[in-house]
Amino acid sequence: MTPPPLGMLAELTHRCPLQCPYCANPLEMDRASAELDTASWQRVMTEAAELGVLQVHFSGGEPTIRRDLLTLLAHARDLQLYSNLITSGVTLTADSVAALRDAGLDHVQLSFQDSQSAGGDHIGGLQGGHARKLTAARLIREAGFPLTANFVVHRQNLARLPDMIALGEAMGAGRIEIAHVQYYGWGLLNRDALLPMPDQIDRADAVVAEARQRLSGHLVIDYVTPDYYAARPKSCMGGWGRQFMNITPSGRVLPGHAAETLTDLTFPSVRDASLAQIWQTDPAFERYRGTDWMAEPCRSCNRREIDWGGCRCQAFALTGDAAATDPACALSPDHAVMAAAMAAPRSDDFTYRRIGGAPAAVTPP
Amino acid sequence: MTIEATIPNFATGVRLREDKVRGGWVVLAPERVFVPDEHAIAILQLVDGRRTVGGIVDALAAKFDAARDLIATDVIAMLQDLTVKGAIRL
């Protein structure tokens, strides 16, 4: 029997006031008319709790756009699920934050695009967005929520990493996530605009190491060196179908948020089967679960149950073979594509994330 | 103030919960789940925002009929570890 998942990402909607060019949502997004209704989300959460899910991350798009968010949060509380709201913060008001607290929300993760307005508003594509996030941070802390400040970093903002950490401290965050852009979907489309230079990454590693030491016991900093500059791949989602499931706005169940980029797999829907059936028997969840699917060099590698071969979506996007070793690994025969991308010329121009806004034919760089 | 006189508590947004599906207890925290071992569970079940570290040690020494010094070392090490991880405030 497959061990049950620990966490579920509930992508309530793809609608969002921001247009960040590295959005984790797919290039082809779900429209509002395709979204699951309230009763379906409630059923999915009930099934998730019965299956063994402990934490639900309400995400999007911007999850606060859903009018039934409070109803869904209250349902999570009734099921003893730990609830996390992953928000841009730009829609929050004192009243709405108080309502979130009353509905039983446990934790807020607030995203930032930069430490200052010029860069933040440019990347987010929303004039005044950064200032609204600062207000949201204050309201969240005043309401007594634990706060994670999430800073997505890339070539155009890494120079301000020390300021981002200082901002996280100043707003009273208990955790700071320094998240390098992940280069799938929109991120891959905009890779030449966002991929950091090697010296920027070296400096970022040093800044984080210093801050972690200084803030130990007061504030946790989550940070991972980006794939394009690593010798070993990350354990993507803790392994395919091992710990997490992701529900898209229209009800598709995925082992990870970019899984729909694997064009040879068909993913199940909560409209057709229970989460338990899906988790335990669906062929798409079985496909890369465990280690049996691996070829060399993963198959005999002593890290195969540490990194689980890295990311299937990255392997497919960069090599055309989803069952290949993640090219982030120095042992991958395709590892040179990472160095080639790092050496490629950069540009400041990017395509904003918009529903229906992806180029008709997307050729990965 | 010595560490035994301090009152530990779960950090904001952190709670101990029974996990009936897997059997056992889990600590749910922002963006992470800790699965405490048997000893840690016994300690964490006594963290209630009222008991001091010394009080927790006394209760466990009585419960397990064990040497107080040994228990104190374990309790303090575990609580300090979870403090660094952000789950406990000492």
Short mmCIF file of C-alpha atoms in Angstrom, two decimals:
data_model
loop_
_atom_site.label_atom_id
_atom_site.label_comp_id
_atom_site.label_asym_id
_atom_site.label_seq_id
_atom_site.Cartn_x
_atom_site.Cartn_y
_atom_site.Cartn_z
CA MET A 1 0.00 0.00 0.00
CA THR A 2 1.33 3.43 -0.97
CA PRO A 3 1.99 5.62 2.09
CA PRO A 4 -0.54 8.48 2.25
CA PRO A 5 0.35 12.03 1.20
CA LEU A 6 1.25 14.64 3.83
CA GLY A 7 0.17 17.74 1.98
CA MET A 8 -2.19 18.98 -0.67
CA LEU A 9 -1.85 22.11 -2.76
CA ALA A 10 -5.33 23.41 -3.55
CA GLU A 11 -5.04 25.76 -6.51
CA LEU A 12 -8.44 27.37 -6.14
CA THR A 13 -8.20 29.59 -9.20
CA HIS A 14 -5.77 30.73 -11.86
CA ARG A 15 -7.17 34.27 -11.70
CA CYS A 16 -4.66 36.73 -10.22
CA PRO A 17 -4.15 40.52 -10.14
CA LEU A 18 -0.42 39.97 -10.65
CA GLN A 19 1.33 38.89 -13.84
CA CYS A 20 4.71 37.60 -12.62
CA PRO A 21 6.71 36.23 -15.57
CA TYR A 22 7.81 33.15 -13.55
CA CYS A 23 4.35 32.09 -12.38
CA ALA A 24 4.12 28.37 -11.49
CA ASN A 25 0.75 28.09 -13.22
CA PRO A 26 0.73 26.44 -16.65
CA LEU A 27 0.94 28.44 -19.87
CA GLU A 28 -2.63 27.30 -20.64
CA MET A 29 -4.63 28.34 -17.58
CA ASP A 30 -8.12 27.37 -16.40
CA ARG A 31 -10.79 30.02 -16.87
CA ALA A 32 -13.20 30.90 -14.05
CA SER A 33 -16.03 28.93 -15.67
CA ALA A 34 -13.98 25.71 -15.42
CA GLU A 35 -13.28 26.01 -11.67
CA LEU A 36 -14.54 23.44 -9.16
CA ASP A 37 -17.51 24.62 -7.11
CA THR A 38 -17.62 24.95 -3.33
CA ALA A 39 -19.20 21.55 -2.65
CA SER A 40 -16.58 19.80 -4.80
CA TRP A 41 -13.71 21.45 -2.94
CA GLN A 42 -15.31 20.50 0.37
CA ARG A 43 -15.64 16.88 -0.76
CA VAL A 44 -12.01 16.87 -1.95
CA MET A 45 -10.82 18.15 1.44
CA THR A 46 -12.86 15.55 3.29
CA GLU A 47 -11.36 12.82 1.10
CA ALA A 48 -7.88 14.28 1.60
CA ALA A 49 -8.21 14.21 5.40
CA GLU A 50 -9.47 10.63 5.31
CA LEU A 51 -6.56 9.66 3.08
CA GLY A 52 -4.03 11.12 5.56
CA VAL A 53 -3.32 14.63 4.32
CA LEU A 54 -2.30 16.86 7.25
CA GLN A 55 -1.78 20.25 5.60
CA VAL A 56 -3.69 22.07 2.89
CA HIS A 57 -2.03 24.94 1.06
CA PHE A 58 -4.65 27.23 -0.49
CA SER A 59 -3.06 28.76 -3.51
CA GLY A 60 -3.80 29.95 -7.03
CA GLY A 61 -3.62 32.28 -8.88
CA GLU A 62 -4.75 34.45 -6.05
CA PRO A 63 -6.90 32.29 -3.70
CA THR A 64 -8.59 35.26 -1.99
CA ILE A 65 -10.39 35.99 -5.28
CA ARG A 66 -12.60 32.94 -4.61
CA ARG A 67 -15.76 34.17 -2.84
CA ASP A 68 -16.04 30.87 -0.93
CA LEU A 69 -12.53 30.94 0.58
CA LEU A 70 -13.85 31.43 4.13
CA THR A 71 -16.24 28.49 3.74
CA LEU A 72 -13.39 26.30 2.52
CA LEU A 73 -11.12 27.40 5.39
CA ALA A 74 -13.80 26.61 7.94
CA HIS A 75 -14.20 23.17 6.37
CA ALA A 76 -10.44 22.57 6.68
CA ARG A 77 -10.59 23.57 10.33
CA ASP A 78 -13.48 21.17 10.98
CA LEU A 79 -11.35 18.39 9.50
CA GLN A 80 -8.34 19.38 11.70
CA LEU A 81 -6.36 20.11 8.53
CA TYR A 82 -3.58 22.67 8.95
CA SER A 83 -4.38 25.50 6.58
CA ASN A 84 -1.88 27.71 4.81
CA LEU A 85 -2.85 30.65 2.61
CA ILE A 86 -0.40 31.39 -0.19
CA THR A 87 -1.29 34.92 -1.27
CA SER A 88 0.03 37.95 -3.08
CA GLY A 89 -1.62 40.04 -0.35
CA VAL A 90 -2.78 42.78 -2.71
CA THR A 91 -6.49 42.10 -2.10
CA LEU A 92 -6.30 41.96 1.72
CA THR A 93 -7.94 44.50 4.03
CA ALA A 94 -8.19 44.69 7.83
CA ASP A 95 -11.70 43.23 7.62
CA SER A 96 -10.79 40.38 5.30
CA VAL A 97 -7.76 39.44 7.43
CA ALA A 98 -9.98 39.35 10.55
CA ALA A 99 -12.41 37.11 8.67
CA LEU A 100 -9.58 34.75 7.71
CA ARG A 101 -8.62 34.50 11.36
CA ASP A 102 -12.20 33.81 12.42
CA ALA A 103 -12.47 31.08 9.76
CA GLY A 104 -9.58 29.23 11.41
CA LEU A 105 -6.69 29.91 9.02
CA ASP A 106 -3.39 28.71 10.58
CA HIS A 107 -0.65 30.44 8.58
CA VAL A 108 -0.05 32.96 5.81
CA GLN A 109 2.64 32.87 3.15
CA LEU A 110 2.93 36.30 1.57
CA SER A 111 4.78 36.64 -1.73
CA PHE A 112 7.10 39.51 -2.62
CA GLN A 113 8.64 40.27 -5.99
CA ASP A 114 11.37 42.54 -4.62
CA SER A 115 12.42 44.56 -1.55
CA GLN A 116 11.23 47.82 -3.10
CA SER A 117 8.35 49.21 -5.18
CA ALA A 118 10.08 49.89 -8.50
CA GLY A 119 11.28 46.33 -8.99
CA GLY A 120 8.29 44.68 -7.30
CA ASP A 121 5.66 46.55 -9.31
CA HIS A 122 7.58 45.97 -12.54
CA ILE A 123 7.86 42.18 -12.08
CA GLY A 124 4.34 41.80 -10.68
CA GLY A 125 2.90 44.02 -13.39
CA LEU A 126 0.69 45.86 -10.89
CA GLN A 127 1.26 49.53 -10.11
CA GLY A 128 1.16 50.03 -6.31
CA GLY A 129 1.27 46.28 -5.68
CA HIS A 130 4.38 46.32 -3.49
CA ALA A 131 2.95 49.00 -1.18
CA ARG A 132 -0.23 46.94 -0.79
CA LYS A 133 1.88 43.92 0.17
CA LEU A 134 3.60 45.90 2.91
CA THR A 135 0.19 46.89 4.28
CA ALA A 136 -0.95 43.26 4.06
CA ALA A 137 2.11 42.11 6.04
CA ARG A 138 1.25 44.55 8.82
CA LEU A 139 -2.40 43.48 8.90
CA ILE A 140 -1.44 39.79 8.96
CA ARG A 141 0.95 40.29 11.89
CA GLU A 142 -1.50 42.51 13.78
CA ALA A 143 -4.10 39.75 13.48
CA GLY A 144 -1.64 37.38 15.17
CA PHE A 145 -0.93 35.10 12.20
CA PRO A 146 2.45 33.43 11.81
CA LEU A 147 3.92 34.81 8.59
CA THR A 148 6.22 33.41 5.95
CA ALA A 149 7.63 36.05 3.61
CA ASN A 150 8.36 34.51 0.22
CA PHE A 151 10.83 36.29 -2.03
CA VAL A 152 11.24 34.91 -5.54
CA VAL A 153 14.75 35.76 -6.72
CA HIS A 154 16.31 36.05 -10.17
CA ARG A 155 18.91 38.03 -12.08
CA GLN A 156 16.92 41.28 -11.99
CA ASN A 157 16.50 41.44 -8.18
CA LEU A 158 19.26 39.34 -6.55
CA ALA A 159 21.38 42.43 -5.86
CA ARG A 160 18.76 43.35 -3.22
CA LEU A 161 18.76 40.00 -1.37
CA PRO A 162 20.16 41.54 1.86
CA ASP A 163 17.34 44.14 1.73
CA MET A 164 14.76 41.37 1.24
CA ILE A 165 15.98 39.53 4.33
CA ALA A 166 15.97 42.80 6.30
CA LEU A 167 12.40 43.47 5.12
CA GLY A 168 11.31 39.99 6.23
CA GLU A 169 12.83 40.60 9.66
CA ALA A 170 11.25 44.04 9.95
CA MET A 171 7.76 42.76 9.12
CA GLY A 172 8.00 40.10 11.84
CA ALA A 173 8.09 37.02 9.62
CA GLY A 174 8.83 33.74 11.39
CA ARG A 175 10.09 32.25 8.15
CA ILE A 176 11.65 33.70 5.04
CA GLU A 177 11.68 31.70 1.84
CA ILE A 178 14.27 32.72 -0.70
CA ALA A 179 12.99 30.89 -3.75
CA HIS A 180 14.98 30.89 -6.95
CA VAL A 181 12.73 30.96 -10.00
CA GLN A 182 11.90 27.46 -11.20
CA TYR A 183 12.33 27.21 -14.94
CA TYR A 184 9.21 25.43 -16.14
CA GLY A 185 6.23 26.92 -17.99
CA TRP A 186 6.35 30.71 -17.70
CA GLY A 187 9.77 30.64 -16.04
CA LEU A 188 11.27 28.62 -18.88
CA LEU A 189 9.66 30.93 -21.42
CA ASN A 190 11.35 33.87 -19.69
CA ARG A 191 14.57 32.13 -18.70
CA ASP A 192 16.94 34.47 -20.53
CA ALA A 193 15.48 37.42 -18.62
CA LEU A 194 15.56 35.78 -15.20
CA LEU A 195 18.37 33.23 -14.89
CA PRO A 196 21.00 34.66 -12.51
CA MET A 197 24.68 35.02 -13.34
CA PRO A 198 27.05 32.60 -11.55
CA ASP A 199 28.62 35.32 -9.39
CA GLN A 200 25.14 36.41 -8.23
CA ILE A 201 24.41 32.88 -7.03
CA ASP A 202 27.72 32.63 -5.17
CA ARG A 203 26.96 35.93 -3.44
CA ALA A 204 23.40 34.85 -2.60
CA ASP A 205 24.64 31.60 -1.03
CA ALA A 206 27.00 33.63 1.19
CA VAL A 207 24.33 36.20 2.16
CA VAL A 208 21.92 33.44 3.19
CA ALA A 209 24.59 31.55 5.16
CA GLU A 210 25.43 34.69 7.13
CA ALA A 211 21.78 35.56 7.79
CA ARG A 212 20.93 32.02 8.89
CA GLN A 213 23.68 32.10 11.48
CA ARG A 214 22.71 35.54 12.73
CA LEU A 215 18.98 34.74 12.95
CA SER A 216 19.21 31.16 14.25
CA GLY A 217 16.47 30.44 16.78
CA HIS A 218 14.51 33.59 15.80
CA LEU A 219 13.75 33.21 12.15
CA VAL A 220 14.03 30.26 9.76
CA ILE A 221 15.35 30.88 6.24
CA ASP A 222 14.48 28.35 3.54
CA TYR A 223 16.83 28.51 0.58
CA VAL A 224 18.00 26.06 -2.06
CA THR A 225 20.77 26.69 -4.60
CA PRO A 226 19.14 26.75 -8.03
CA ASP A 227 19.25 23.69 -10.27
CA TYR A 228 21.17 25.42 -13.04
CA TYR A 229 24.12 25.90 -10.70
CA ALA A 230 23.90 22.67 -8.69
CA ALA A 231 25.80 19.41 -8.93
CA ARG A 232 22.90 17.29 -7.68
CA PRO A 233 19.18 17.66 -8.36
CA LYS A 234 16.55 18.59 -5.81
CA SER A 235 14.12 16.03 -4.49
CA CYS A 236 11.20 17.42 -6.47
CA MET A 237 8.00 17.36 -4.36
CA GLY A 238 9.77 14.83 -2.10
CA GLY A 239 9.44 12.25 -4.88
CA TRP A 240 6.69 11.64 -7.45
CA GLY A 241 3.49 10.57 -5.73
CA ARG A 242 5.20 10.22 -2.35
CA GLN A 243 4.18 13.16 -0.16
CA PHE A 244 2.16 15.71 -2.10
CA MET A 245 -0.70 16.11 -4.49
CA ASN A 246 -1.74 19.20 -6.34
CA ILE A 247 -5.33 19.93 -7.35
CA THR A 248 -5.77 22.35 -10.25
CA PRO A 249 -8.67 24.85 -10.36
CA SER A 250 -10.64 22.55 -12.68
CA GLY A 251 -10.00 19.47 -10.50
CA ARG A 252 -7.07 17.69 -12.14
CA VAL A 253 -4.92 15.84 -9.63
CA LEU A 254 -1.17 16.17 -10.22
CA PRO A 255 1.96 14.88 -8.46
CA GLY A 256 3.45 18.36 -8.88
CA HIS A 257 2.32 21.72 -10.21
CA ALA A 258 4.09 21.45 -13.58
CA ALA A 259 3.14 17.81 -14.24
CA GLU A 260 0.74 18.73 -17.03
CA THR A 261 3.78 19.70 -19.12
CA LEU A 262 4.42 15.93 -19.44
CA THR A 263 2.39 15.57 -22.59
CA ASP A 264 2.40 11.76 -22.71
CA LEU A 265 0.56 11.42 -19.38
CA THR A 266 -3.16 11.90 -18.73
CA PHE A 267 -3.96 13.09 -15.24
CA PRO A 268 -7.10 12.08 -13.36
CA SER A 269 -9.82 14.45 -12.17
CA VAL A 270 -11.58 14.65 -8.81
CA ARG A 271 -14.77 14.79 -10.90
CA ASP A 272 -14.27 11.13 -11.91
CA ALA A 273 -12.63 9.37 -8.94
CA SER A 274 -11.93 9.70 -5.22
CA LEU A 275 -8.56 11.01 -4.04
CA ALA A 276 -7.83 7.62 -2.44
CA GLN A 277 -8.45 5.79 -5.73
CA ILE A 278 -6.29 8.30 -7.57
CA TRP A 279 -3.43 8.25 -5.06
CA GLN A 280 -3.31 4.48 -4.79
CA THR A 281 -4.09 3.25 -8.30
CA ASP A 282 -3.92 5.94 -10.97
CA PRO A 283 -1.37 5.04 -13.69
CA ALA A 284 -0.04 8.62 -13.91
CA PHE A 285 0.75 8.56 -10.17
CA GLU A 286 2.34 5.10 -10.53
CA ARG A 287 4.44 6.11 -13.53
CA TYR A 288 7.42 7.69 -11.71
CA ARG A 289 6.71 6.59 -8.16
CA GLY A 290 9.60 4.99 -6.27
CA THR A 291 12.71 3.84 -8.15
CA ASP A 292 11.59 1.03 -10.50
CA TRP A 293 11.17 3.40 -13.47
CA MET A 294 14.76 4.66 -13.25
CA ALA A 295 17.47 4.06 -15.83
CA GLU A 296 21.17 4.64 -15.26
CA PRO A 297 22.81 6.65 -13.81
CA CYS A 298 19.94 6.92 -11.28
CA ARG A 299 19.19 3.21 -11.02
CA SER A 300 22.39 2.25 -9.20
CA CYS A 301 22.98 5.65 -7.56
CA ASN A 302 23.17 5.74 -3.76
CA ARG A 303 21.19 9.00 -3.80
CA ARG A 304 18.21 7.50 -5.66
CA GLU A 305 16.03 7.59 -2.56
CA ILE A 306 17.32 11.03 -1.54
CA ASP A 307 16.59 13.01 -4.71
CA TRP A 308 14.35 10.45 -6.50
CA GLY A 309 16.04 11.26 -9.80
CA GLY A 310 15.22 14.98 -9.52
CA CYS A 311 12.39 16.59 -11.43
CA ARG A 312 10.51 14.75 -14.21
CA CYS A 313 9.21 18.00 -15.69
CA GLN A 314 12.70 19.49 -15.91
CA ALA A 315 14.02 16.27 -17.48
CA PHE A 316 11.26 16.39 -20.11
CA ALA A 317 11.56 20.12 -20.78
CA LEU A 318 15.32 20.02 -21.29
CA THR A 319 15.94 16.55 -22.75
CA GLY A 320 12.58 15.53 -24.27
CA ASP A 321 12.58 12.37 -22.12
CA ALA A 322 10.61 12.52 -18.86
CA ALA A 323 12.26 9.31 -17.63
CA ALA A 324 15.78 10.70 -18.01
CA THR A 325 17.94 11.76 -15.08
CA ASP A 326 17.26 15.41 -14.25
CA PRO A 327 19.97 17.34 -16.15
CA ALA A 328 20.59 19.30 -12.93
CA CYS A 329 22.62 16.25 -11.89
CA ALA A 330 26.31 16.33 -12.83
CA LEU A 331 26.02 12.58 -13.58
CA SER A 332 23.35 13.20 -16.24
CA PRO A 333 24.62 12.85 -19.83
CA ASP A 334 22.64 16.04 -20.54
CA HIS A 335 24.16 18.11 -17.70
CA ALA A 336 25.88 20.41 -20.21
CA VAL A 337 22.51 22.04 -21.09
CA MET A 338 22.60 23.71 -17.66
CA ALA A 339 26.02 25.23 -18.19
CA ALA A 340 24.99 26.28 -21.71
CA ALA A 341 21.97 28.15 -20.30
CA MET A 342 24.16 29.79 -17.65
CA ALA A 343 26.57 30.94 -20.37
CA ALA A 344 23.83 32.17 -22.72
CA PRO A 345 23.35 35.90 -23.33
CA ARG A 346 20.69 37.52 -21.15
CA SER A 347 17.97 40.03 -21.91
CA ASP A 348 15.81 42.18 -19.63
CA ASP A 349 12.64 41.61 -21.65
CA PHE A 350 10.04 39.09 -20.54
CA THR A 351 6.48 38.01 -21.31
CA TYR A 352 3.98 38.72 -18.52
CA ARG A 353 1.82 35.85 -17.28
CA ARG A 354 -1.72 36.42 -18.53
CA ILE A 355 -4.61 34.03 -19.04
CA GLY A 356 -4.58 33.42 -22.79
CA GLY A 357 -1.31 35.37 -23.00
CA ALA A 358 1.14 32.60 -23.82
CA PRO A 359 2.65 32.69 -27.28
CA ALA A 360 0.75 30.40 -29.66
CA ALA A 361 3.68 28.07 -30.15
CA VAL A 362 6.10 27.98 -27.27
CA THR A 363 9.56 26.83 -28.20
CA PRO A 364 11.61 26.16 -25.08
CA PRO A 365 14.81 28.18 -25.26
CA MET B 1 16.86 32.83 34.88
CA THR B 2 17.93 29.22 34.41
CA ILE B 3 16.50 27.21 31.55
CA GLU B 4 14.55 25.03 34.02
CA ALA B 5 12.55 28.07 35.11
CA THR B 6 11.50 29.06 31.60
CA ILE B 7 8.07 28.18 30.25
CA PRO B 8 8.22 26.58 26.80
CA ASN B 9 5.34 26.91 24.41
CA PHE B 10 4.56 26.05 20.83
CA ALA B 11 5.48 28.85 18.45
CA THR B 12 2.59 30.73 16.86
CA GLY B 13 0.94 28.56 14.24
CA VAL B 14 2.42 25.31 15.57
CA ARG B 15 0.33 22.52 17.05
CA LEU B 16 0.57 18.91 18.19
CA ARG B 17 -2.11 16.68 16.68
CA GLU B 18 -2.96 13.02 16.72
CA ASP B 19 -2.55 11.37 13.30
CA LYS B 20 -5.16 8.66 13.27
CA VAL B 21 -4.48 7.56 9.68
CA ARG B 22 -0.82 6.69 10.33
CA GLY B 23 -1.12 6.19 14.08
CA GLY B 24 0.90 8.46 16.39
CA TRP B 25 1.27 12.21 16.80
CA VAL B 26 2.58 14.96 14.54
CA VAL B 27 3.70 18.55 15.04
CA LEU B 28 2.11 20.73 12.37
CA ALA B 29 4.03 23.94 11.66
CA PRO B 30 4.13 26.53 8.90
CA GLU B 31 5.05 24.67 5.70
CA ARG B 32 6.39 21.64 7.58
CA VAL B 33 5.43 18.56 9.52
CA PHE B 34 7.59 17.12 12.31
CA VAL B 35 7.10 13.49 13.29
CA PRO B 36 8.34 13.30 16.89
CA ASP B 37 9.60 10.01 18.34
CA GLU B 38 8.04 8.47 21.45
CA HIS B 39 10.24 10.43 23.87
CA ALA B 40 9.57 13.72 22.11
CA ILE B 41 5.82 13.07 22.13
CA ALA B 42 5.89 12.49 25.91
CA ILE B 43 7.68 15.82 26.32
CA LEU B 44 5.53 17.79 23.87
CA GLN B 45 2.30 16.54 25.44
CA LEU B 46 3.39 18.39 28.60
CA VAL B 47 4.07 21.69 26.78
CA ASP B 48 0.98 23.70 27.67
CA GLY B 49 2.18 27.27 28.18
CA ARG B 50 1.98 26.89 31.97
CA ARG B 51 4.54 24.23 32.94
CA THR B 52 8.20 25.21 33.23
CA VAL B 53 10.98 23.10 31.73
CA GLY B 54 11.74 21.95 35.29
CA GLY B 55 8.09 21.03 35.79
CA ILE B 56 8.14 18.93 32.62
CA VAL B 57 11.31 17.17 33.82
CA ASP B 58 9.72 16.47 37.22
CA ALA B 59 6.59 15.02 35.63
CA LEU B 60 8.57 12.75 33.28
CA ALA B 61 11.01 11.64 36.01
CA ALA B 62 8.00 10.59 38.11
CA LYS B 63 6.19 8.96 35.17
CA PHE B 64 9.16 6.88 34.00
CA ASP B 65 10.76 6.45 37.43
CA ALA B 66 14.05 7.60 35.91
CA ALA B 67 17.03 9.66 37.05
CA ARG B 68 16.09 13.33 36.95
CA ASP B 69 19.47 14.45 35.53
CA LEU B 70 19.16 12.16 32.53
CA ILE B 71 15.62 13.27 31.80
CA ALA B 72 16.60 16.93 32.16
CA THR B 73 19.40 16.55 29.58
CA ASP B 74 17.03 14.93 27.08
CA VAL B 75 14.21 17.41 27.60
CA ILE B 76 16.42 20.48 27.29
CA ALA B 77 18.20 19.14 24.18
CA MET B 78 14.93 18.32 22.46
CA LEU B 79 13.28 21.64 23.27
CA GLN B 80 16.37 23.57 22.15
CA ASP B 81 16.46 21.62 18.88
CA LEU B 82 12.79 22.41 18.19
CA THR B 83 13.45 26.06 19.11
CA VAL B 84 16.12 26.32 16.41
CA LYS B 85 13.66 24.72 13.98
CA GLY B 86 11.07 27.35 14.90
CA ALA B 87 8.49 24.99 16.43
CA ILE B 88 9.00 25.88 20.12
CA ARG B 89 9.58 29.19 21.91
CA LEU B 90 11.71 28.92 25.05
#
